């Protein structure tokens, strides 16, 4: 959700908390800039989404992109319709004390490197900052 500096998880967390606590209709907004952002907010309970700043930055064409992406999403992900996406992720969202904190995966180094070198300068950073490594594009 790139229209504003707020992280996507912030909006999603708020929408999910409100949807779970109240059972009332929730509108997802704040930083929405792609149809994927809209789906994320819908999956955590938003029955409607609101686009504001993105229209100012990208123009009205973003609306057509949102409509097209949202129209295709249910078929591509085996949902019967867009309405069935609303709240689909809520049963999987738990509070911190309920989270399974046992390790399920471990990083390992093996000999499968082909020596192509593009990752060599980035490897130390990727190892120490895994969240940033996913944003590195070669």
Coordinates of N, CA and C in Angstrom, one line a residue:
X1 N 0.9 -1.2 0.0 CA 0.0 0.0 0.0 C 0.9 1.2 0.0
X2 N 1.2 1.7 -1.2 CA 2.2 2.7 -1.3 C 1.8 4.1 -1.4
X3 N 0.5 4.4 -1.3 CA 0.1 5.8 -1.5 C 0.5 6.6 -0.3
X4 N 0.5 6.0 0.9 CA 0.9 6.7 2.1 C 2.0 6.0 2.8
X5 N 2.8 6.6 3.7 CA 3.9 5.9 4.3 C 3.5 4.8 5.3
X6 N 2.2 4.7 5.7 CA 1.8 3.7 6.7 C 2.0 2.3 6.1
X7 N 2.5 1.4 6.9 CA 2.7 0.0 6.3 C 1.4 -0.7 6.2
X8 N 1.4 -1.6 5.2 CA 0.1 -2.4 4.9 C -0.4 -3.1 6.2
X9 N 0.6 -3.6 6.9 CA 0.2 -4.4 8.1 C -0.6 -3.6 9.1
X10 N -0.4 -2.3 9.1 CA -1.1 -1.4 10.1 C -2.5 -1.3 9.7
X11 N -2.9 -1.1 8.5 CA -4.3 -1.0 8.0 C -4.9 -2.4 8.2
X12 N -4.3 -3.4 7.8 CA -4.8 -4.7 7.9 C -5.1 -5.1 9.3
X13 N -4.2 -4.8 10.2 CA -4.3 -5.2 11.6 C -5.5 -4.4 12.2
X14 N -5.7 -3.2 11.9 CA -6.8 -2.4 12.4 C -8.1 -2.9 11.9
X15 N -8.2 -3.2 10.6 CA -9.4 -3.7 10.0 C -9.8 -5.0 10.6
X16 N -8.8 -5.9 10.8 CA -9.0 -7.2 11.3 C -9.5 -7.1 12.8
X17 N -8.9 -6.3 13.6 CA -9.3 -6.1 15.0 C -10.7 -5.6 15.1
X18 N -11.1 -4.7 14.3 CA -12.4 -4.1 14.3 C -13.4 -5.1 13.9
X19 N -13.1 -5.8 12.8 CA -14.0 -6.8 12.2 C -14.3 -8.0 13.2
X20 N -13.2 -8.4 13.9 CA -13.3 -9.5 14.8 C -14.1 -9.1 16.1
X21 N -13.8 -7.9 16.5 CA -14.4 -7.4 17.8 C -15.8 -7.0 17.7
X22 N -16.2 -6.5 16.5 CA -17.6 -6.0 16.4 C -18.5 -6.8 15.6
X23 N -18.0 -7.4 14.6 CA -18.9 -8.1 13.6 C -19.6 -7.1 12.7
X24 N -19.3 -5.8 12.8 CA -20.0 -4.8 12.0 C -19.2 -4.6 10.7
X25 N -19.9 -4.1 9.7 CA -19.2 -3.8 8.4 C -18.1 -2.8 8.6
X26 N -17.0 -3.1 8.0 CA -15.8 -2.3 8.1 C -15.4 -1.8 6.7
X27 N -14.9 -0.5 6.6 CA -14.4 0.0 5.4 C -12.9 0.1 5.5
X28 N -12.1 -0.5 4.6 CA -10.7 -0.5 4.6 C -10.2 0.7 3.8
X29 N -9.3 1.5 4.4 CA -8.8 2.7 3.7 C -7.4 3.0 4.3
X30 N -6.7 3.9 3.6 CA -5.4 4.4 4.1 C -4.3 3.6 3.4
X31 N -3.8 4.3 2.3 CA -2.6 3.7 1.6 C -3.0 2.7 0.5
X32 N -4.2 2.6 0.2 CA -4.7 1.6 -0.8 C -4.3 2.2 -2.2
X33 N -3.4 1.4 -2.9 CA -3.0 1.8 -4.2 C -3.1 0.8 -5.3
X34 N -3.4 -0.5 -5.0 CA -3.5 -1.6 -6.0 C -4.7 -2.4 -5.6
X35 N -5.1 -3.3 -6.6 CA -6.2 -4.2 -6.3 C -5.7 -5.2 -5.3
X36 N -4.4 -5.5 -5.2 CA -3.9 -6.5 -4.3 C -4.1 -5.9 -2.8
X37 N -3.9 -4.6 -2.7 CA -4.1 -4.0 -1.4 C -5.6 -4.1 -1.0
X38 N -6.4 -3.9 -2.0 CA -7.9 -4.0 -1.7 C -8.2 -5.4 -1.3
X39 N -7.7 -6.4 -1.9 CA -8.0 -7.8 -1.6 C -7.5 -8.1 -0.2
X40 N -6.3 -7.6 0.2 CA -5.7 -7.9 1.5 C -6.7 -7.3 2.6
X41 N -7.2 -6.1 2.4 CA -8.1 -5.5 3.3 C -9.4 -6.2 3.4
X42 N -9.9 -6.7 2.3 CA -11.1 -7.5 2.2 C -11.0 -8.8 3.0
X43 N -9.8 -9.4 2.7 CA -9.6 -10.7 3.4 C -9.6 -10.7 4.9
X44 N -9.2 -9.5 5.4 CA -9.2 -9.3 6.9 C -10.5 -8.7 7.4
X45 N -11.5 -8.5 6.6 CA -12.8 -8.1 7.0 C -13.4 -6.9 6.4
X46 N -12.7 -6.2 5.6 CA -13.3 -5.0 5.0 C -14.3 -5.4 3.9
X47 N -15.5 -4.9 4.1 CA -16.6 -5.2 3.1 C -16.5 -4.1 2.0
X48 N -15.9 -3.0 2.3 CA -15.7 -2.0 1.2 C -14.3 -1.4 1.4
X49 N -13.8 -0.8 0.4 CA -12.5 -0.2 0.4 C -12.6 1.2 -0.2
X50 N -11.8 2.1 0.3 CA -11.8 3.5 -0.1 C -10.5 3.9 -0.7
X51 N -10.5 4.5 -1.9 CA -9.3 5.0 -2.5 C -9.3 6.5 -2.6
X52 N -8.2 7.1 -2.1 CA -8.2 8.6 -2.1 C -6.9 9.1 -2.7
X53 N -5.9 9.1 -1.9 CA -4.6 9.7 -2.3 C -4.1 9.1 -3.6
X54 N -4.3 7.8 -3.8 CA -3.8 7.1 -5.0 C -4.4 7.7 -6.3
X55 N -5.6 8.1 -6.2 CA -6.2 8.7 -7.4 C -5.6 10.1 -7.7
X56 N -5.2 10.8 -6.6 CA -4.5 12.1 -6.8 C -3.1 11.9 -7.4
X57 N -2.4 10.8 -7.0 CA -1.1 10.6 -7.4 C -1.0 9.9 -8.8
X58 N -1.9 8.9 -9.0 CA -1.9 8.1 -10.2 C -2.9 8.5 -11.3
X59 N -3.9 9.3 -10.9 CA -5.0 9.6 -11.8 C -6.2 8.6 -11.7
X60 N -7.2 9.0 -12.4 CA -8.5 8.2 -12.3 C -8.3 6.8 -12.9
X61 N -7.3 6.6 -13.7 CA -7.1 5.3 -14.4 C -6.9 4.2 -13.3
X62 N -6.5 4.5 -12.1 CA -6.3 3.5 -11.1 C -7.6 2.8 -10.8
X63 N -8.7 3.5 -11.0 CA -10.0 2.9 -10.7 C -10.3 1.7 -11.6
X64 N -10.0 1.9 -12.9 CA -10.1 0.8 -13.8 C -9.2 -0.4 -13.5
X65 N -8.0 -0.1 -13.1 CA -7.0 -1.2 -12.7 C -7.6 -1.9 -11.5
X66 N -8.2 -1.2 -10.5 CA -8.7 -1.8 -9.3 C -9.9 -2.7 -9.7
X67 N -10.8 -2.2 -10.5 CA -12.0 -3.0 -10.9 C -11.6 -4.2 -11.7
X68 N -10.6 -4.1 -12.6 CA -10.2 -5.2 -13.4 C -9.5 -6.3 -12.5
X69 N -8.6 -5.9 -11.6 CA -8.0 -6.8 -10.8 C -8.9 -7.5 -9.8
X70 N -9.8 -6.7 -9.2 CA -10.8 -7.3 -8.3 C -11.8 -8.2 -9.0
X71 N -12.1 -7.9 -10.3 CA -13.0 -8.8 -11.0 C -12.4 -10.1 -11.3
X72 N -11.1 -10.2 -11.6 CA -10.4 -11.4 -12.0 C -10.0 -12.2 -10.7
X73 N -9.8 -11.6 -9.6 CA -9.3 -12.3 -8.4 C -10.1 -13.6 -8.0
X74 N -11.4 -13.5 -7.9 CA -12.1 -14.7 -7.4 C -11.8 -16.0 -8.3
X75 N -11.8 -15.8 -9.6 CA -11.6 -16.9 -10.5 C -10.2 -17.4 -10.4
X76 N -9.2 -16.5 -10.2 CA -7.8 -17.0 -10.2 C -7.5 -17.7 -8.9
X77 N -8.3 -17.4 -7.8 CA -7.9 -18.0 -6.5 C -9.0 -18.9 -5.9
X78 N -9.9 -19.4 -6.8 CA -10.9 -20.4 -6.4 C -11.9 -19.9 -5.4
X79 N -12.2 -18.6 -5.4 CA -13.3 -18.1 -4.6 C -14.6 -18.1 -5.5
X80 N -15.7 -18.3 -4.9 CA -16.9 -18.3 -5.7 C -17.3 -16.9 -6.3
X81 N -17.0 -15.8 -5.5 CA -17.2 -14.5 -5.9 C -16.4 -13.5 -5.0
X82 N -16.4 -12.3 -5.3 CA -15.6 -11.3 -4.5 C -16.1 -11.2 -3.0
X83 N -17.4 -11.4 -2.9 CA -17.9 -11.3 -1.5 C -17.4 -12.4 -0.6
X84 N -17.1 -13.6 -1.2 CA -16.5 -14.7 -0.4 C -15.1 -14.4 0.1
X85 N -14.4 -13.4 -0.4 CA -13.1 -13.0 0.0 C -13.2 -12.3 1.4
X86 N -14.3 -11.6 1.6 CA -14.4 -10.7 2.8 C -14.3 -11.6 4.1
X87 N -13.3 -11.3 4.9 CA -13.1 -12.0 6.1 C -12.5 -13.4 6.0
X88 N -12.1 -13.8 4.8 CA -11.6 -15.2 4.7 C -10.4 -15.4 5.5
X89 N -9.6 -14.4 5.8 CA -8.3 -14.6 6.5 C -8.6 -14.5 8.0
X90 N -9.7 -14.0 8.5 CA -9.9 -13.8 9.9 C -9.7 -15.0 10.8
X91 N -10.2 -16.2 10.4 CA -10.0 -17.3 11.3 C -8.5 -17.7 11.5
X92 N -7.6 -17.2 10.6 CA -6.2 -17.6 10.7 C -5.4 -16.5 11.5
X93 N -6.1 -15.4 11.8 CA -5.4 -14.3 12.5 C -5.5 -14.5 14.0
X94 N -4.4 -14.6 14.7 CA -4.4 -14.8 16.2 C -3.6 -13.7 16.9
X95 N -3.9 -13.6 18.2 CA -3.1 -12.6 19.0 C -1.8 -13.2 19.3
X96 N -0.8 -12.4 19.7 CA 0.5 -12.9 19.9 C 0.6 -14.1 20.9
X97 N -0.1 -14.1 22.0 CA 0.0 -15.2 23.0 C -0.4 -16.5 22.3
X98 N -1.3 -16.5 21.3 CA -1.8 -17.7 20.7 C -0.9 -18.2 19.5
X99 N 0.2 -17.4 19.2 CA 1.0 -17.8 18.0 C 1.9 -18.9 18.4
X100 N 2.1 -19.9 17.5 CA 3.0 -21.0 17.7 C 4.4 -20.4 17.5
X101 N 5.2 -20.4 18.6 CA 6.5 -19.8 18.6 C 7.6 -20.9 18.4
X102 N 7.3 -22.1 18.1 CA 8.3 -23.1 17.9 C 8.9 -22.9 16.5
X103 N 10.1 -23.1 16.3 CA 10.8 -23.0 15.0 C 10.3 -24.0 14.1
X104 N 9.9 -23.6 12.9 CA 9.5 -24.6 11.9 C 10.5 -24.7 10.7
X105 N 11.3 -23.7 10.6 CA 12.3 -23.8 9.5 C 13.6 -23.2 10.0
X106 N 14.6 -23.7 9.4 CA 16.0 -23.2 9.7 C 16.7 -22.9 8.4
X107 N 17.5 -21.8 8.5 CA 18.3 -21.5 7.3 C 19.5 -22.4 7.2
X108 N 19.9 -22.7 6.0 CA 21.0 -23.6 5.9 C 21.8 -23.1 4.6
X109 N 23.1 -23.4 4.6 CA 23.9 -23.1 3.5 C 24.4 -24.4 2.9
X110 N 24.3 -24.5 1.6 CA 24.8 -25.7 1.0 C 25.7 -25.3 -0.2
X111 N 26.1 -26.3 -1.0 CA 27.0 -26.0 -2.1 C 26.3 -25.8 -3.4
X112 N 25.0 -25.4 -3.5 CA 24.3 -25.3 -4.7 C 24.5 -23.9 -5.4
X113 N 25.3 -23.1 -4.8 CA 25.6 -21.8 -5.5 C 26.4 -22.1 -6.8
X114 N 25.9 -21.4 -7.9 CA 26.5 -21.6 -9.2 C 27.7 -20.6 -9.4
X115 N 27.9 -19.7 -8.5 CA 29.0 -18.8 -8.6 C 28.8 -17.6 -9.6
X116 N 27.5 -17.3 -9.8 CA 27.2 -16.3 -10.8 C 27.6 -14.9 -10.3
X117 N 27.8 -14.7 -9.1 CA 28.3 -13.5 -8.4 C 27.3 -12.4 -8.2
X118 N 26.1 -12.3 -8.8 CA 25.3 -11.1 -8.5 C 24.9 -11.0 -7.1
X119 N 24.8 -12.1 -6.3 CA 24.4 -12.0 -4.9 C 25.5 -11.7 -4.0
X120 N 26.7 -11.9 -4.4 CA 27.9 -11.8 -3.6 C 27.9 -10.5 -2.7
X121 N 27.8 -9.4 -3.4 CA 27.8 -8.1 -2.5 C 26.6 -8.0 -1.6
X122 N 25.5 -8.6 -2.0 CA 24.3 -8.5 -1.2 C 24.2 -9.6 -0.1
X123 N 24.9 -10.6 -0.2 CA 24.7 -11.7 0.7 C 24.9 -11.4 2.2
X124 N 25.9 -10.6 2.6 CA 25.9 -10.2 4.0 C 24.7 -9.4 4.5
X125 N 24.3 -8.5 3.6 CA 23.1 -7.7 4.0 C 21.9 -8.6 4.1
X126 N 21.7 -9.5 3.1 CA 20.5 -10.4 3.1 C 20.5 -11.3 4.3
X127 N 21.7 -11.7 4.7 CA 21.7 -12.6 5.9 C 21.4 -11.9 7.2
X128 N 21.8 -10.6 7.3 CA 21.6 -9.9 8.5 C 20.2 -9.2 8.5
X129 N 19.6 -9.0 7.4 CA 18.4 -8.2 7.3 C 17.4 -8.9 6.3
X130 N 16.8 -10.0 6.8 CA 16.0 -10.8 5.9 C 14.8 -10.0 5.4
X131 N 14.3 -9.1 6.1 CA 13.1 -8.3 5.7 C 13.4 -7.4 4.5
X132 N 14.6 -6.9 4.5 CA 15.0 -6.0 3.4 C 15.4 -6.9 2.2
X133 N 15.9 -8.1 2.4 CA 16.4 -8.9 1.3 C 15.3 -9.2 0.3
X134 N 14.1 -9.3 0.7 CA 13.0 -9.6 -0.2 C 12.7 -8.4 -1.1
X135 N 13.2 -7.2 -0.8 CA 12.9 -6.0 -1.6 C 14.1 -5.8 -2.6
X136 N 15.1 -6.6 -2.5 CA 16.3 -6.4 -3.4 C 15.9 -7.0 -4.8
X137 N 16.1 -6.3 -5.8 CA 15.8 -6.8 -7.2 C 17.1 -6.7 -8.0
X138 N 17.5 -7.8 -8.6 CA 18.7 -7.9 -9.4 C 18.4 -7.7 -10.9

